[in-house]
Tab-separated table of C-alpha atoms and ligand atoms in Angstrom:
chain	number	residue	atom	x	y	z
A	553	UNK	CA	0.000	0.000	0.000
A	554	UNK	CA	1.918	3.062	-1.208
A	555	UNK	CA	-0.610	5.920	-1.171
A	556	UNK	CA	-2.946	6.894	1.646
A	557	UNK	CA	-6.134	4.846	1.409
A	558	UNK	CA	-9.479	4.980	3.198
A	559	UNK	CA	-10.981	1.738	4.427
A	560	UNK	CA	-13.527	0.548	6.964
A	561	UNK	CA	-11.223	-0.970	9.565
A	562	UNK	CA	-14.088	-2.576	11.491
A	563	UNK	CA	-15.124	-4.481	8.353
A	564	UNK	CA	-11.547	-5.606	7.621
A	565	UNK	CA	-11.040	-6.791	11.225
A	566	UNK	CA	-14.361	-8.676	11.191
A	567	UNK	CA	-13.376	-10.454	7.973
A	568	UNK	CA	-9.979	-11.320	9.446
A	569	UNK	CA	-11.501	-12.625	12.716
A	570	UNK	CA	-13.973	-14.802	10.809
A	571	UNK	CA	-11.215	-16.322	8.659
A	572	UNK	CA	-9.067	-16.919	11.766
A	573	UNK	CA	-11.767	-18.583	13.853
A	574	UNK	CA	-12.893	-20.792	10.930
A	575	UNK	CA	-9.301	-21.876	10.363
A	576	UNK	CA	-8.877	-22.760	14.058
A	577	UNK	CA	-12.229	-24.497	14.499
A	578	UNK	CA	-12.841	-26.078	11.083
A	579	UNK	CA	-9.432	-26.078	9.415
A	580	UNK	CA	-11.149	-24.191	6.564
A	581	UNK	CA	-10.404	-20.652	5.364
A	582	UNK	CA	-13.501	-18.894	3.959
A	583	UNK	CA	-11.169	-16.183	2.521
A	584	UNK	CA	-13.384	-13.286	3.650
A	585	UNK	CA	-10.319	-11.016	3.598
A	586	UNK	CA	-10.051	-11.505	-0.144
A	587	UNK	CA	-12.250	-8.649	-1.363
A	588	UNK	CA	-12.187	-9.927	-4.947
A	589	UNK	CA	-14.374	-12.872	-3.865
A	590	UNK	CA	-18.074	-12.558	-2.962
A	591	UNK	CA	-18.956	-12.887	0.746
A	592	UNK	CA	-19.611	-16.647	1.285
A	593	UNK	CA	-23.275	-17.551	2.064
A	594	UNK	CA	-22.064	-19.107	5.351
A	595	UNK	CA	-20.843	-15.700	6.545
A	596	UNK	CA	-24.075	-13.938	5.532
A	597	UNK	CA	-26.109	-16.617	7.311
A	598	UNK	CA	-24.009	-16.238	10.497
A	599	UNK	CA	-24.603	-12.463	10.371
A	600	UNK	CA	-28.358	-12.836	9.918
A	601	UNK	CA	-28.654	-15.457	12.667
A	602	UNK	CA	-26.665	-13.423	15.223
A	603	UNK	CA	-28.520	-10.202	14.453
A	604	UNK	CA	-31.982	-11.751	14.811
A	605	UNK	CA	-30.980	-13.692	17.958
A	606	UNK	CA	-29.677	-10.457	19.522
A	607	UNK	CA	-32.984	-8.728	18.734
A	608	UNK	CA	-34.780	-11.589	20.511
A	609	UNK	CA	-32.710	-10.915	23.657
A	610	UNK	CA	-33.692	-7.227	23.600
A	611	UNK	CA	-37.357	-7.683	22.675
A	612	UNK	CA	-39.639	-6.092	25.297
A	613	UNK	CA	-42.262	-8.841	24.735
A	614	UNK	CA	-40.958	-12.383	24.326
A	615	UNK	CA	-44.376	-13.508	23.180
A	616	UNK	CA	-44.017	-11.570	19.879
A	617	UNK	CA	-41.003	-13.488	18.579
A	618	UNK	CA	-42.370	-16.768	19.978
A	619	UNK	CA	-45.577	-16.231	18.014
A	620	UNK	CA	-43.608	-15.381	14.850
A	621	UNK	CA	-41.570	-18.565	15.383
A	622	UNK	CA	-44.698	-20.680	15.818
A	623	UNK	CA	-46.175	-19.247	12.592
A	624	UNK	CA	-42.774	-19.257	10.812
A	625	UNK	CA	-43.118	-15.664	9.602
A	626	UNK	CA	-41.021	-12.455	9.425
A	627	UNK	CA	-37.688	-12.357	11.243
A	628	UNK	CA	-38.209	-15.842	12.718
A	629	UNK	CA	-38.623	-17.315	9.238
A	630	UNK	CA	-35.361	-15.591	8.205
A	631	UNK	CA	-33.648	-16.911	11.350
A	632	UNK	CA	-34.733	-20.465	10.622
A	633	UNK	CA	-33.466	-20.212	7.021
A	634	UNK	CA	-30.128	-18.792	8.210
A	635	UNK	CA	-29.722	-21.548	10.838
A	636	UNK	CA	-30.557	-24.249	8.258
A	637	UNK	CA	-27.902	-22.795	5.936
A	638	UNK	CA	-25.256	-22.661	8.701
A	639	UNK	CA	-26.093	-26.240	9.738
A	640	UNK	CA	-25.935	-27.422	6.123
A	641	UNK	CA	-22.566	-25.751	5.379
A	642	UNK	CA	-20.972	-26.948	8.620
A	643	UNK	CA	-22.270	-30.526	8.174
A	644	UNK	CA	-20.768	-30.529	4.662
A	645	UNK	CA	-17.405	-29.403	6.086
A	646	UNK	CA	-17.661	-32.132	8.783
A	647	UNK	CA	-18.393	-34.806	6.143
A	648	UNK	CA	-15.363	-33.716	4.079
A	649	UNK	CA	-13.172	-33.609	7.146
A	650	UNK	CA	-14.211	-37.137	8.190
A	651	UNK	CA	-13.442	-38.405	4.704
A	652	UNK	CA	-10.007	-36.744	4.745
A	653	UNK	CA	-9.264	-38.204	8.189
A	654	UNK	CA	-10.304	-41.691	7.062
A	655	UNK	CA	-8.168	-41.431	3.931
A	656	UNK	CA	-5.161	-40.286	5.961
A	657	UNK	CA	-5.696	-43.204	8.393
A	658	UNK	CA	-5.958	-45.672	5.498
A	659	UNK	CA	-2.553	-44.490	4.213
A	660	UNK	CA	-0.869	-44.696	7.589
A	661	UNK	CA	-2.277	-46.057	10.844
A	662	UNK	CA	-0.125	-43.530	12.719
A	663	UNK	CA	-1.526	-40.548	10.781
A	664	UNK	CA	-2.806	-37.749	12.989
A	665	UNK	CA	-5.643	-35.481	11.938
A	666	UNK	CA	-5.245	-31.746	11.490
A	667	UNK	CA	-4.597	-29.349	14.340
A	668	UNK	CA	-8.042	-27.728	14.094
A	669	UNK	CA	-10.763	-28.204	16.711
A	670	UNK	CA	-13.008	-30.220	14.383
A	671	UNK	CA	-10.271	-32.752	13.562
A	672	UNK	CA	-9.533	-33.142	17.243
A	673	UNK	CA	-13.192	-33.631	18.183
A	674	UNK	CA	-13.675	-36.235	15.432
A	675	UNK	CA	-10.428	-38.037	16.278
A	676	UNK	CA	-11.569	-38.187	19.930
A	677	UNK	CA	-14.700	-40.054	18.792
A	678	UNK	CA	-17.282	-37.234	18.972
A	679	UNK	CA	-19.807	-37.068	16.169
A	680	UNK	CA	-23.144	-35.792	14.900
A	681	UNK	CA	-25.033	-32.728	16.063
A	682	UNK	CA	-22.830	-32.382	19.164
A	683	UNK	CA	-19.751	-31.717	17.022
A	684	UNK	CA	-21.738	-29.446	14.698
A	685	UNK	CA	-23.024	-27.375	17.605
A	686	UNK	CA	-19.626	-27.234	19.346
A	687	UNK	CA	-17.844	-25.817	16.315
A	688	UNK	CA	-20.701	-23.399	15.584
A	689	UNK	CA	-20.622	-22.007	19.144
A	690	UNK	CA	-16.849	-21.676	18.901
A	691	UNK	CA	-17.180	-19.674	15.676
A	692	UNK	CA	-19.972	-17.517	17.154
A	693	UNK	CA	-17.912	-16.846	20.287
A	694	UNK	CA	-14.676	-16.070	18.489
A	695	UNK	CA	-15.761	-14.127	15.411
A	696	UNK	CA	-16.898	-10.604	16.278
A	697	UNK	CA	-15.439	-10.343	19.771
A	698	UNK	CA	-11.781	-9.793	18.880
A	699	UNK	CA	-12.640	-7.520	15.941
A	700	UNK	CA	-14.871	-5.383	18.156
A	701	UNK	CA	-12.131	-5.018	20.794
A	702	UNK	CA	-9.532	-4.065	18.176
A	703	UNK	CA	-11.805	-1.587	16.360
A	704	UNK	CA	-12.319	0.392	19.582
A	705	UNK	CA	-8.640	0.116	20.433
A	706	UNK	CA	-7.563	1.642	17.101
A	707	UNK	CA	-10.047	4.474	17.648
A	708	UNK	CA	-8.804	5.142	21.200
A	709	UNK	CA	-5.139	5.004	20.157
A	710	UNK	CA	-5.811	7.586	17.447
A	711	UNK	CA	-7.001	9.919	20.197
A	712	UNK	CA	-4.131	9.078	22.591
A	713	UNK	CA	-0.997	9.496	20.522
A	714	UNK	CA	1.274	9.057	23.514
A	715	UNK	CA	-0.132	5.593	24.225
A	716	UNK	CA	0.216	4.732	20.535
A	717	UNK	CA	3.874	5.871	20.550
A	718	UNK	CA	4.590	3.736	23.624
A	719	UNK	CA	2.870	0.746	22.045
A	720	UNK	CA	4.922	1.070	18.844
A	721	UNK	CA	8.067	1.528	20.963
A	722	UNK	CA	7.338	-1.722	22.809
A	723	UNK	CA	6.819	-3.603	19.531
A	724	UNK	CA	10.015	-2.153	17.988
A	725	UNK	CA	12.115	-2.861	21.067
A	726	UNK	CA	10.885	-6.459	21.275
A	727	UNK	CA	11.565	-7.071	17.593
A	728	UNK	CA	14.931	-5.344	17.791
A	729	UNK	CA	16.066	-7.790	20.470
A	730	UNK	CA	17.202	-10.520	18.090
A	731	UNK	CA	13.763	-12.143	18.396
A	732	UNK	CA	12.190	-14.441	15.872
A	733	UNK	CA	9.516	-11.986	14.655
A	734	UNK	CA	6.153	-11.833	16.418
A	735	UNK	CA	6.329	-15.404	17.713
A	736	UNK	CA	4.362	-16.786	20.670
A	737	UNK	CA	7.076	-16.019	23.274
A	738	UNK	CA	7.491	-12.423	22.069
A	739	UNK	CA	3.741	-11.820	21.997
A	740	UNK	CA	3.352	-13.166	25.538
A	741	UNK	CA	5.767	-10.512	26.782
A	742	UNK	CA	4.010	-7.533	25.162
A	743	UNK	CA	2.570	-6.095	28.356
A	744	UNK	CA	1.919	-2.565	27.132
A	745	UNK	CA	-0.045	-3.857	24.132
A	746	UNK	CA	-2.051	-6.051	26.530
A	747	UNK	CA	-2.694	-3.127	28.879
A	748	UNK	CA	-4.030	-1.072	25.943
A	749	UNK	CA	-6.309	-3.935	24.859
A	750	UNK	CA	-7.659	-4.367	28.431
A	751	UNK	CA	-8.190	-0.645	28.833
A	752	UNK	CA	-10.075	-0.468	25.544
A	753	UNK	CA	-12.263	-3.465	26.545
A	754	UNK	CA	-12.937	-1.879	29.959
A	755	UNK	CA	-14.554	1.081	28.193
A	756	UNK	CA	-16.000	-0.823	25.221
A	757	UNK	CA	-16.441	-4.510	26.195
A	758	UNK	CA	-17.197	-6.742	23.179
A	759	UNK	CA	-19.876	-8.506	25.267
A	760	UNK	CA	-21.531	-5.483	26.871
A	761	UNK	CA	-24.072	-7.448	28.892
A	762	UNK	CA	-24.925	-11.100	29.355
A	763	UNK	CA	-27.760	-12.974	31.086
A	764	UNK	CA	-28.352	-16.346	32.678
A	765	UNK	CA	-31.599	-17.950	33.858
A	766	UNK	CA	-31.714	-19.659	37.253
A	767	UNK	CA	-32.399	-23.399	37.034
A	768	UNK	CA	-33.588	-23.351	40.640
A	769	UNK	CA	-34.169	-21.004	43.561
A	770	UNK	CA	-30.833	-19.566	44.676
A	771	UNK	CA	-29.238	-16.810	46.752
A	772	UNK	CA	-26.486	-14.481	45.446
A	773	UNK	CA	-23.378	-13.958	47.635
A	774	UNK	CA	-24.786	-10.595	48.814
A	775	UNK	CA	-27.990	-12.280	50.022
A	776	UNK	CA	-30.224	-11.354	47.071
A	777	UNK	CA	-32.813	-14.069	46.439
A	778	UNK	CA	-33.090	-15.392	42.861
A	779	UNK	CA	-36.162	-17.453	42.028
A	780	UNK	CA	-36.276	-20.423	39.651
A	781	UNK	CA	-36.487	-19.105	36.041
A	782	UNK	CA	-35.405	-15.563	36.977
A	783	UNK	CA	-33.069	-13.830	34.572
A	784	UNK	CA	-29.845	-12.481	36.087
A	785	UNK	CA	-27.842	-10.037	33.997
A	786	UNK	CA	-24.296	-8.819	34.538
A	787	UNK	CA	-23.173	-5.659	32.796
A	788	UNK	CA	-19.442	-5.311	31.940
A	789	UNK	CA	-20.068	-2.008	30.104
A	790	UNK	CA	-21.484	-0.431	33.266
A	791	UNK	CA	-18.909	-2.044	35.566
A	792	UNK	CA	-16.026	-0.721	33.454
A	793	UNK	CA	-17.336	2.798	34.037
A	794	UNK	CA	-17.894	2.648	37.806
A	795	UNK	CA	-15.937	5.135	39.915
A	796	UNK	CA	-16.130	2.712	42.859
A	797	UNK	CA	-14.172	0.124	40.831
A	798	UNK	CA	-11.834	2.226	38.672
A	799	UNK	CA	-11.491	5.537	40.467
A	800	UNK	CA	-12.338	9.138	39.639
A	801	UNK	CA	-10.582	8.933	36.242
A	802	UNK	CA	-12.659	5.944	35.074
A	803	UNK	CA	-13.578	7.836	31.871
A	804	UNK	CA	-9.915	8.260	30.819
A	805	UNK	CA	-8.149	5.792	28.498
A	806	UNK	CA	-5.243	5.065	30.828
A	807	UNK	CA	-3.232	1.872	30.035
A	808	UNK	CA	-0.996	2.609	33.050
A	809	UNK	CA	-3.768	1.525	35.446
A	810	UNK	CA	-3.076	-2.120	34.470
A	811	UNK	CA	0.549	-2.004	35.728
A	812	UNK	CA	1.860	-2.786	39.200
A	813	UNK	CA	4.123	0.278	38.992
A	814	UNK	CA	2.621	2.793	36.558
A	815	UNK	CA	5.246	4.496	34.382
A	816	UNK	CA	7.989	1.881	34.905
A	817	UNK	CA	9.747	0.587	31.744
A	818	UNK	CA	8.889	-3.047	30.938
A	819	UNK	CA	6.644	-3.139	34.019
A	820	UNK	CA	4.655	-6.093	35.307
A	821	UNK	CA	0.908	-6.240	34.859
A	822	UNK	CA	-1.344	-6.131	37.924
A	823	UNK	CA	-3.506	-9.205	38.535
A	824	UNK	CA	-7.122	-7.995	38.197
A	825	UNK	CA	-10.032	-10.151	39.385
A	826	UNK	CA	-12.396	-11.290	36.605
A	827	UNK	CA	-15.215	-10.405	39.017
A	828	UNK	CA	-14.105	-6.764	38.781
A	829	UNK	CA	-13.372	-6.963	35.022
A	830	UNK	CA	-15.848	-9.571	33.692
A	831	UNK	CA	-15.338	-8.917	29.953
A	832	UNK	CA	-14.534	-12.628	29.524
A	833	UNK	CA	-17.138	-13.681	32.163
A	834	UNK	CA	-15.906	-15.092	35.486
A	835	UNK	CA	-16.208	-18.429	37.301
A	836	UNK	CA	-16.896	-21.794	35.636
A	837	UNK	CA	-18.284	-20.317	32.389
A	838	UNK	CA	-15.332	-18.032	31.725
A	839	UNK	CA	-14.414	-17.570	28.038
A	840	UNK	CA	-12.492	-20.599	26.728
A	841	UNK	CA	-10.801	-18.520	24.034
A	842	UNK	CA	-9.429	-15.782	26.298
A	843	UNK	CA	-5.730	-16.545	25.881
A	844	UNK	CA	-6.114	-17.201	22.176
A	845	UNK	CA	-7.983	-13.908	21.851
A	846	UNK	CA	-5.155	-11.960	23.527
A	847	UNK	CA	-2.488	-13.583	21.356
A	848	UNK	CA	-4.511	-12.926	18.199
A	849	UNK	CA	-5.233	-9.291	19.131
A	850	UNK	CA	-1.616	-8.580	20.146
A	851	UNK	CA	-0.392	-10.072	16.879
A	852	UNK	CA	-2.803	-8.080	14.707
A	853	UNK	CA	-2.397	-4.753	16.544
A	854	UNK	CA	1.419	-5.044	16.667
A	855	UNK	CA	1.663	-6.123	12.997
A	856	UNK	CA	-0.502	-3.241	11.790
A	857	UNK	CA	0.958	-0.465	13.944
A	858	UNK	CA	4.590	-1.332	13.328
A	859	UNK	CA	3.990	-0.707	9.608
A	860	UNK	CA	1.067	1.698	9.356
A	861	UNK	CA	-0.424	4.826	10.879
A	862	UNK	CA	-4.180	4.578	11.259
A	863	UNK	CA	-6.135	7.847	11.342
A	864	UNK	CA	-9.969	7.957	11.532
A	865	UNK	CA	-11.547	10.075	8.793
A	866	UNK	CA	-14.210	11.311	11.193
A	867	UNK	CA	-13.017	12.645	14.563
A	868	UNK	CA	-16.481	12.613	16.213
A	869	UNK	CA	-17.134	10.138	19.051
A	870	UNK	CA	-18.466	6.922	17.439
A	871	UNK	CA	-21.616	5.231	18.756
A	872	UNK	CA	-21.294	1.907	20.616
A	873	UNK	CA	-24.036	-0.558	19.596
A	874	UNK	CA	-24.381	-3.307	22.222
A	875	UNK	CA	-25.937	-6.103	20.126
A	876	UNK	CA	-24.866	-9.738	20.702
A	877	UNK	CA	-21.355	-8.341	20.265
A	878	UNK	CA	-20.810	-4.617	20.680
A	879	UNK	CA	-19.774	-2.830	17.510
A	880	UNK	CA	-19.216	0.663	16.138
A	881	UNK	CA	-22.234	2.148	14.342
A	882	UNK	CA	-21.359	2.815	10.694
A	883	UNK	CA	-17.912	1.165	10.961
A	884	UNK	CA	-14.542	2.871	11.432
A	885	UNK	CA	-13.410	4.652	8.276
A	886	UNK	CA	-9.693	5.286	8.513
A	887	UNK	CA	-6.840	6.629	6.456
A	888	UNK	CA	-3.983	4.167	6.277
A	889	UNK	CA	-0.490	5.560	5.793
A	890	UNK	CA	2.815	3.723	5.780
A	891	UNK	CA	4.674	4.535	9.015
A	892	UNK	CA	7.910	6.460	8.529
A	893	UNK	CA	10.778	4.271	9.717
A	894	UNK	CA	13.169	5.954	12.141
B	1023	HEM	C1	-11.973	-10.143	23.009
B	1023	HEM	C2	-12.379	-11.338	22.730
B	1023	HEM	C3	-13.387	-12.134	23.514
B	1023	HEM	C4	-14.250	-11.753	24.503
B	1023	HEM	C5	-14.415	-10.375	25.104
B	1023	HEM	C6	-15.002	-12.933	24.892
B	1023	HEM	C7	-15.991	-12.950	25.867
B	1023	HEM	C8	-16.692	-14.081	26.246
B	1023	HEM	C9	-17.751	-14.087	27.234
B	1023	HEM	C10	-18.283	-12.887	27.986
B	1023	HEM	C11	-18.181	-15.374	27.340
B	1023	HEM	C12	-19.279	-15.888	28.258
B	1023	HEM	C13	-20.590	-15.998	27.520
B	1023	HEM	C14	-21.672	-16.581	28.376
B	1023	HEM	O1	-21.507	-16.774	29.549
B	1023	HEM	O2	-22.735	-16.835	27.839
B	1023	HEM	C15	-17.399	-16.178	26.419
B	1023	HEM	C16	-17.554	-17.537	26.252
B	1023	HEM	C17	-16.865	-18.273	25.327
B	1023	HEM	N1	-15.867	-17.827	24.497
B	1023	HEM	FE1	-15.157	-15.942	24.383
B	1023	HEM	N2	-14.587	-13.994	24.130
B	1023	HEM	C18	-13.605	-13.556	23.277
B	1023	HEM	C19	-12.929	-14.303	22.327
B	1023	HEM	C20	-13.101	-15.649	22.125
B	1023	HEM	C21	-12.402	-16.421	21.120
B	1023	HEM	C22	-11.360	-15.873	20.135
B	1023	HEM	C23	-12.865	-17.700	21.228
B	1023	HEM	C24	-12.500	-18.933	20.456
B	1023	HEM	C25	-11.983	-18.984	19.303
B	1023	HEM	C26	-13.842	-17.734	22.305
B	1023	HEM	C27	-14.514	-18.858	22.723
B	1023	HEM	C28	-15.445	-18.882	23.723
B	1023	HEM	C29	-16.199	-20.083	24.081
B	1023	HEM	C30	-16.041	-21.470	23.454
B	1023	HEM	C31	-17.077	-19.698	25.106
B	1023	HEM	C32	-18.109	-20.572	25.814
B	1023	HEM	C33	-17.579	-21.025	27.171
B	1023	HEM	C34	-18.651	-21.768	27.948
B	1023	HEM	O3	-19.831	-21.587	27.683
B	1023	HEM	O4	-18.292	-22.518	28.828
B	1023	HEM	N3	-13.953	-16.466	22.823
B	1023	HEM	N4	-16.497	-15.362	25.768
């Protein structure tokens, strides 16, 4: 990319995250990043299904969508069609994968399947709808979350040039240390990049709110009674903006707050309880992809910023839309310019 170019960074990051999560879970690359190809029907169906499901969660009257579902009309008809398409595409991929695994086994009894989740599930003897549903939930969980976090981070860094300079400095100093590029060990040590990602997710959590229904009567640790069937919601977006949890400067983008000794070079990160910062949930149902998400986000953010300057075209505060996954209304149009090397 030689000249300055405008692109919707949110869209590019979403395409990248979808390709990455499909590669990890199915061992299949839908090539969404390749703009010369049409968007695969599987991707469109995932979008439709998540949008309509999110609307269900926000509907003031559950009875309306239940009635539409019973009559198979309107949005519920569209949802059913989208789910059928996702199921069909994923089952086709599973069939092909099984065939490939059997062929590899026939050639050599010692042959191992691929490294993707699907190969591992099939090799471990799982099958049928269970495998289909496991890989679909993995894709749903991993697709728009990382792209949402990174979109808001790029926006915040454009407003906090000092933080961006420090982030680029960390990446350059790590790479200048005779390291083997952005490998796993190097990425693990990028504490300032991680602090920026956490700080961005504190203000704009990809999962802004989440609910559970009680299977039985229960009592919360603070003594609040929860009846069978009650819906309990936790709200990371609100918690990330509470003065009682983050102090008087909660509204500031301040990566330093994640360090044990703010301002120290190559400092250590502070352990922060997931019950204070529940962007990945907390307790037994904590996000299974958390570590993978951090590695992926560090890699993408470091790779982009070491080469390019990203400047939003519009400097007005974007609107946060808290659907199933929070995103930026209208996308993030940015100018991309090659970074001057020092
Ligand atoms: C910034 C990125 C991410 C955030 C903020 C995030 C957040 C969350 C949250 C809040 C939950 C709990 C949902 C619930 O309780 O209903 C969850 C669950 C889950 N996440 Fe993530 N996630 C991220 C990335 C990923 C990635 C990249 C993957 C995998 C590729 C992934 C896989 C999962 C899975 C499998 C679960 C279900 C765990 C269970 O139900 O036991 N996540 N995630």
